[in-house]
Amino acid sequence: MFSKVGEKLKQCRKEYNIKQIHFESYGFSASYISMIEKGVREAPTETIKQIYNALFLLTQGEIEKLYSLDKFIMTEEEEALYWIKENNILEVGLSNYSMYKNICIKYGFEYYLNNIDEKLAYYYQQEQKYDKSNQYFINCIYKSESDSYKKAIYYREIGMNYQKCGSYYESLLNLELSLLHIGNRDKLLEFKNKYDLAKVNYFLENLNQSYFYIDNILDECTEIRILGASILLKELLLKKEGKFSEAIKILEDFIKQETYKPFLKNAYHNLGCNLKEQGAYQDAIKILNLGVNYCDTELDKALMKFLLGDIYYCLGEYNK
């Protein structure tokens, strides 16, 4: 697939019926040309350019149909690297991964293989093919060697993939590995991991461990989105423990602050749920009608209206 300079020289001679002796007019003996073709001699770049110029004259410029000067003077390894860079795209990974992988390994350019593994991992993640996505993320981890930061990112993505398909123990393991590898180098990523560890522990009903991560975030994190999500998760923890009054208080304070606007629709919905479960139907209706104003998608509005419908059903107001 990729050729040494000598192989390209021999190919050009055969294509245009040029004898080795023809090069003597340009200062190269037949034996020297023969040694280059056989790989016995390695000519310097300037000499290869002179040989190309000779071919250009001997073929009246036709040589350019086979090789440009730049392509002709490339070593086999340089050709391979050029091809690898040109084909380091998702489409090649999807259609011809094995060939790309073999070429990268053969010529010692595994860095680019890691790059295409990463592209494939994120592609399959978007396609919700989480098992395939994880396979490529694992490839990336193996190739990251001593780069702990990269490993932290890949372990997190694997953990999130497992979380999305409900494999919570596997998610827990990979998120913990991500937290271990990140150390103190990226506080935002650290708190993201802690939030998702809290969420996974909530699903697994490891409530004490979930509280541990949430309280750490609330004490130390300053990023609004993580803080907002963590407060809402703490409300769910309190509710799971039957502490409804504390859960309601958290949501009421959350709504009053209006600091966490992206989460207000969630806070109104959860507060409506809690009030409904406590039998405070009219208060729940009032809260949910306010909450509709913070919904930015039809799905969010539908969830609010579904809950309103459920409350009116409990009240016997069937038309509503």
Coordinates of C-alpha atoms in Angstrom, one line a residue:
M1 CA 0.0 0.0 0.0
F2 CA 2.9 2.3 0.8
S3 CA 6.1 2.2 -1.2
K4 CA 9.8 2.8 -0.5
V5 CA 11.5 5.4 -2.8
G6 CA 13.3 2.5 -4.6
E7 CA 10.0 0.7 -5.3
K8 CA 8.5 3.9 -6.7
L9 CA 11.5 4.5 -8.9
K10 CA 11.3 0.9 -10.3
Q11 CA 7.6 1.3 -10.9
C12 CA 8.1 4.5 -12.9
R13 CA 10.8 2.9 -15.0
K14 CA 8.6 0.0 -15.9
E15 CA 5.6 2.2 -16.6
Y16 CA 7.5 4.4 -19.0
N17 CA 10.0 1.8 -20.3
I18 CA 13.0 3.6 -19.0
K19 CA 16.3 1.6 -18.5
Q20 CA 18.6 2.1 -15.6
I21 CA 21.4 3.1 -18.1
H22 CA 19.3 6.1 -19.2
F23 CA 20.0 7.8 -15.9
E24 CA 23.7 8.1 -16.8
S25 CA 23.0 11.2 -18.9
Y26 CA 21.8 12.8 -15.7
G27 CA 24.8 11.9 -13.5
F28 CA 23.6 8.6 -12.0
S29 CA 25.2 5.2 -12.9
A30 CA 23.0 2.2 -13.6
S31 CA 24.5 0.4 -10.7
Y32 CA 23.6 3.3 -8.3
I33 CA 20.0 3.3 -9.6
S34 CA 19.9 -0.5 -9.1
M35 CA 21.1 -0.2 -5.5
I36 CA 18.4 2.4 -4.7
E37 CA 15.7 0.2 -6.2
K38 CA 16.9 -2.8 -4.2
G39 CA 17.1 -0.8 -1.0
V40 CA 20.9 -1.4 -0.7
R41 CA 21.6 2.3 -0.8
E42 CA 19.5 5.0 0.9
A43 CA 19.8 8.2 -1.2
P44 CA 19.6 11.6 0.5
T45 CA 16.5 13.8 -0.2
E46 CA 18.4 16.1 -2.6
T47 CA 19.6 13.2 -4.6
I48 CA 16.0 11.7 -4.8
K49 CA 14.8 15.1 -6.1
Q50 CA 17.4 15.0 -8.8
I51 CA 16.3 11.5 -9.8
Y52 CA 12.7 12.8 -10.0
N53 CA 13.8 15.7 -12.2
A54 CA 15.6 13.1 -14.4
L55 CA 12.3 11.1 -14.6
F56 CA 10.4 14.3 -15.4
L57 CA 12.7 14.9 -18.4
L58 CA 12.8 11.3 -19.5
T59 CA 8.9 11.1 -19.5
Q60 CA 8.4 14.6 -20.8
G61 CA 6.5 15.4 -17.6
E62 CA 4.2 12.4 -17.7
I63 CA 5.7 11.2 -14.3
E64 CA 3.4 13.7 -12.6
K65 CA 0.5 11.4 -13.5
L66 CA 2.0 8.8 -11.2
Y67 CA 3.7 10.8 -8.6
S68 CA 4.1 14.4 -7.6
L69 CA 7.6 15.4 -6.4
D70 CA 6.3 15.5 -2.8
K71 CA 4.8 12.1 -3.0
F72 CA 7.9 10.6 -4.8
I73 CA 10.4 11.7 -2.1
M74 CA 8.3 10.4 0.8
T75 CA 9.6 7.4 2.7
E76 CA 7.3 4.4 3.2
E77 CA 6.7 5.6 6.8
E78 CA 6.0 9.2 5.7
E79 CA 3.4 7.9 3.2
A80 CA 1.8 5.8 5.9
L81 CA 1.7 8.8 8.3
Y82 CA 0.2 11.0 5.6
W83 CA -2.5 8.4 4.9
I84 CA -3.2 8.0 8.6
K85 CA -3.7 11.7 9.1
E86 CA -5.8 12.1 6.0
N87 CA -8.1 9.2 7.1
N88 CA -8.3 10.0 10.8
I89 CA -12.1 10.5 10.4
L90 CA -15.2 8.9 11.8
E91 CA -16.3 7.5 8.4
V92 CA -13.1 5.5 8.0
G93 CA -13.4 4.2 11.6
L94 CA -16.9 3.0 10.8
S95 CA -16.2 1.5 7.4
N96 CA -12.6 0.2 7.7
Y97 CA -11.4 0.2 11.3
S98 CA -9.4 -3.0 11.0
M99 CA -7.2 -1.7 8.1
Y100 CA -6.7 1.6 9.9
K101 CA -5.8 -0.2 13.1
N102 CA -3.3 -2.5 11.4
I103 CA -1.5 0.4 9.6
C104 CA -1.2 2.4 12.8
I105 CA 0.3 -0.5 14.6
K106 CA 2.6 -1.6 11.8
Y107 CA 4.1 1.9 11.5
G108 CA 4.1 2.8 15.2
F109 CA 1.5 5.6 15.0
E110 CA -0.9 4.3 17.8
Y111 CA -1.6 7.9 18.9
Y112 CA -3.9 8.3 15.8
L113 CA -5.6 5.0 16.6
N114 CA -6.5 6.3 20.0
N115 CA -7.9 9.4 18.3
I116 CA -10.2 7.3 16.0
D117 CA -11.2 5.1 18.9
E118 CA -12.3 8.2 20.8
K119 CA -14.3 9.4 17.8
L120 CA -16.1 6.0 17.6
A121 CA -16.7 5.9 21.3
Y122 CA -18.5 9.2 21.3
Y123 CA -20.4 8.3 18.0
Y124 CA -21.8 5.1 19.5
Q125 CA -22.6 7.0 22.7
Q126 CA -24.8 9.4 20.7
E127 CA -26.4 6.5 18.9
Q128 CA -27.2 5.0 22.4
K129 CA -25.2 1.9 21.6
Y130 CA -23.6 2.0 24.9
D131 CA -21.9 -1.4 24.9
K132 CA -20.0 -0.5 21.6
S133 CA -19.2 2.9 23.0
N134 CA -17.7 1.4 26.1
Q135 CA -15.5 -1.0 24.0
Y136 CA -13.9 1.9 22.3
F137 CA -13.5 3.9 25.5
I138 CA -11.8 0.9 27.0
N139 CA -9.4 0.9 24.0
C140 CA -8.7 4.5 24.8
I141 CA -7.9 3.8 28.4
Y142 CA -5.4 1.1 27.4
K143 CA -3.6 3.5 25.1
S144 CA -3.6 6.4 27.5
E145 CA -0.7 4.8 29.5
S146 CA 0.4 7.3 32.1
D147 CA -2.1 10.0 31.2
S148 CA -4.4 9.9 34.3
Y149 CA -6.4 12.9 33.2
K150 CA -7.5 11.2 29.9
K151 CA -8.2 8.0 31.8
A152 CA -10.4 10.0 34.2
I153 CA -12.5 11.3 31.3
Y154 CA -12.8 7.9 29.7
Y155 CA -13.8 6.2 32.9
R156 CA -16.4 8.8 33.5
E157 CA -17.9 8.3 30.0
I158 CA -18.1 4.6 30.6
G159 CA -19.8 5.2 34.0
M160 CA -22.3 7.5 32.4
N161 CA -23.0 4.9 29.7
Y162 CA -23.7 2.2 32.3
Q163 CA -25.9 4.7 34.2
K164 CA -28.0 5.4 31.1
C165 CA -28.7 1.7 30.6
G166 CA -29.4 1.0 34.3
S167 CA -26.2 -0.9 35.1
Y168 CA -25.7 0.9 38.3
Y169 CA -23.0 -1.2 40.0
E170 CA -20.8 -1.0 36.8
S171 CA -21.5 2.8 36.7
L172 CA -20.4 3.1 40.3
L173 CA -17.1 1.3 39.7
N174 CA -16.2 3.4 36.7
L175 CA -17.2 6.7 38.2
E176 CA -15.1 5.9 41.3
L177 CA -12.1 5.1 39.0
S178 CA -12.6 8.4 37.2
L179 CA -12.6 10.2 40.6
L180 CA -9.4 8.3 41.6
H181 CA -7.6 9.3 38.4
I182 CA -8.6 13.0 38.3
G183 CA -7.1 13.8 41.7
N184 CA -7.3 17.6 42.3
R185 CA -6.5 18.6 38.7
D186 CA -10.1 19.4 37.6
K187 CA -12.5 20.5 40.3
L188 CA -15.4 20.8 37.9
L189 CA -15.0 17.2 36.7
E190 CA -14.5 16.1 40.3
F191 CA -17.8 17.5 41.3
K192 CA -19.6 16.1 38.2
N193 CA -18.3 12.7 39.2
K194 CA -19.4 13.2 42.8
Y195 CA -22.9 14.2 41.7
D196 CA -23.3 11.2 39.5
L197 CA -21.9 8.9 42.2
A198 CA -24.5 10.4 44.6
K199 CA -27.2 9.7 42.0
V200 CA -26.1 6.1 41.3
N201 CA -26.0 5.5 45.1
Y202 CA -29.5 6.9 45.3
F203 CA -30.7 4.4 42.7
L204 CA -28.9 1.6 44.6
E205 CA -30.5 2.9 47.8
N206 CA -27.1 3.5 49.4
L207 CA -28.5 6.6 50.9
N208 CA -25.7 7.4 53.4
Q209 CA -23.1 7.3 50.6
S210 CA -25.3 9.5 48.4
Y211 CA -25.6 12.0 51.2
F212 CA -21.8 11.9 51.6
Y213 CA -21.2 13.1 48.1
I214 CA -24.1 15.6 48.0
D215 CA -23.0 17.2 51.3
N216 CA -19.4 17.5 49.9
I217 CA -20.7 19.2 46.8
L218 CA -22.9 21.6 48.8
D219 CA -20.0 22.5 51.0
E220 CA -17.3 23.1 48.4
C221 CA -18.8 23.5 44.9
T222 CA -19.5 26.9 43.4
E223 CA -20.8 25.8 39.9
I224 CA -24.5 26.7 39.7
R225 CA -25.7 23.8 37.6
I226 CA -24.1 21.1 39.8
L227 CA -25.3 22.9 43.0
G228 CA -28.8 23.1 41.6
A229 CA -28.9 19.4 40.6
S230 CA -27.4 18.4 44.0
I231 CA -30.0 20.3 46.0
L232 CA -32.8 18.6 44.0
L233 CA -31.2 15.2 44.6
K234 CA -30.9 15.9 48.3
E235 CA -34.7 16.6 48.3
L236 CA -35.3 13.2 46.7
L237 CA -33.1 11.5 49.4
L238 CA -35.1 13.2 52.1
K239 CA -38.4 12.1 50.5
K240 CA -37.1 8.5 50.2
E241 CA -36.5 8.6 53.9
G242 CA -40.0 9.9 54.5
K243 CA -38.9 13.3 55.6
F244 CA -41.5 15.1 53.6
S245 CA -41.6 18.4 55.5
E246 CA -37.8 18.8 55.1
A247 CA -38.1 17.9 51.4
I248 CA -40.8 20.5 50.9
K249 CA -38.8 23.2 52.8
I250 CA -35.8 22.6 50.5
L251 CA -37.9 23.0 47.4
E252 CA -39.7 26.1 48.7
D253 CA -36.3 27.8 49.5
F254 CA -34.9 26.7 46.2
I255 CA -37.8 28.3 44.3
K256 CA -37.6 31.5 46.4
Q257 CA -33.9 32.0 45.6
E258 CA -34.4 31.8 41.8
T259 CA -30.7 31.2 41.6
Y260 CA -31.0 27.9 39.7
K261 CA -33.4 28.9 36.9
P262 CA -32.6 25.9 34.6
F263 CA -33.9 23.7 37.4
L264 CA -37.0 25.6 38.5
K265 CA -39.3 23.5 36.4
N266 CA -38.0 20.4 38.2
A267 CA -38.4 22.1 41.6
Y268 CA -42.0 23.1 40.9
H269 CA -42.8 19.6 39.6
N270 CA -41.2 17.9 42.6
L271 CA -42.9 20.3 45.1
G272 CA -46.2 19.6 43.4
C273 CA -45.6 15.9 43.8
N274 CA -44.8 16.3 47.5
L275 CA -47.8 18.4 48.2
K276 CA -50.1 16.0 46.4
E277 CA -48.7 13.1 48.4
Q278 CA -49.4 15.0 51.6
G279 CA -53.0 15.7 50.4
A280 CA -52.5 19.4 50.0
Y281 CA -54.2 19.3 46.6
Q282 CA -55.0 23.0 46.2
D283 CA -51.5 24.1 47.1
A284 CA -50.1 21.5 44.7
I285 CA -52.4 22.8 41.9
K286 CA -51.2 26.4 42.6
I287 CA -47.5 25.3 42.5
L288 CA -47.9 23.3 39.3
N289 CA -49.7 26.1 37.4
L290 CA -46.8 28.4 38.3
G291 CA -44.4 25.7 37.2
V292 CA -45.8 25.5 33.7
N293 CA -44.4 28.9 33.1
Y294 CA -40.9 27.6 33.5
C295 CA -41.2 24.7 31.1
D296 CA -39.3 25.2 27.9
T297 CA -40.3 22.0 26.1
E298 CA -43.6 20.3 25.3
L299 CA -42.5 17.2 27.3
D300 CA -41.9 19.3 30.4
K301 CA -45.3 20.9 30.1
A302 CA -46.9 17.5 29.5
L303 CA -45.4 16.2 32.7
M304 CA -46.8 19.1 34.7
K305 CA -50.2 18.7 33.1
F306 CA -50.2 15.0 33.7
L307 CA -49.6 15.6 37.4
L308 CA -52.4 18.3 37.5
G309 CA -54.7 15.8 35.8
D310 CA -53.9 13.2 38.5
I311 CA -54.7 15.7 41.3
Y312 CA -58.0 16.7 39.7
Y313 CA -58.8 13.0 39.5
C314 CA -58.1 12.6 43.2
L315 CA -60.5 15.6 43.8
G316 CA -63.2 14.0 41.7
E317 CA -63.1 16.9 39.2
Y318 CA -63.1 14.5 36.2
N319 CA -63.8 17.1 33.5
K320 CA -60.7 19.0 34.5

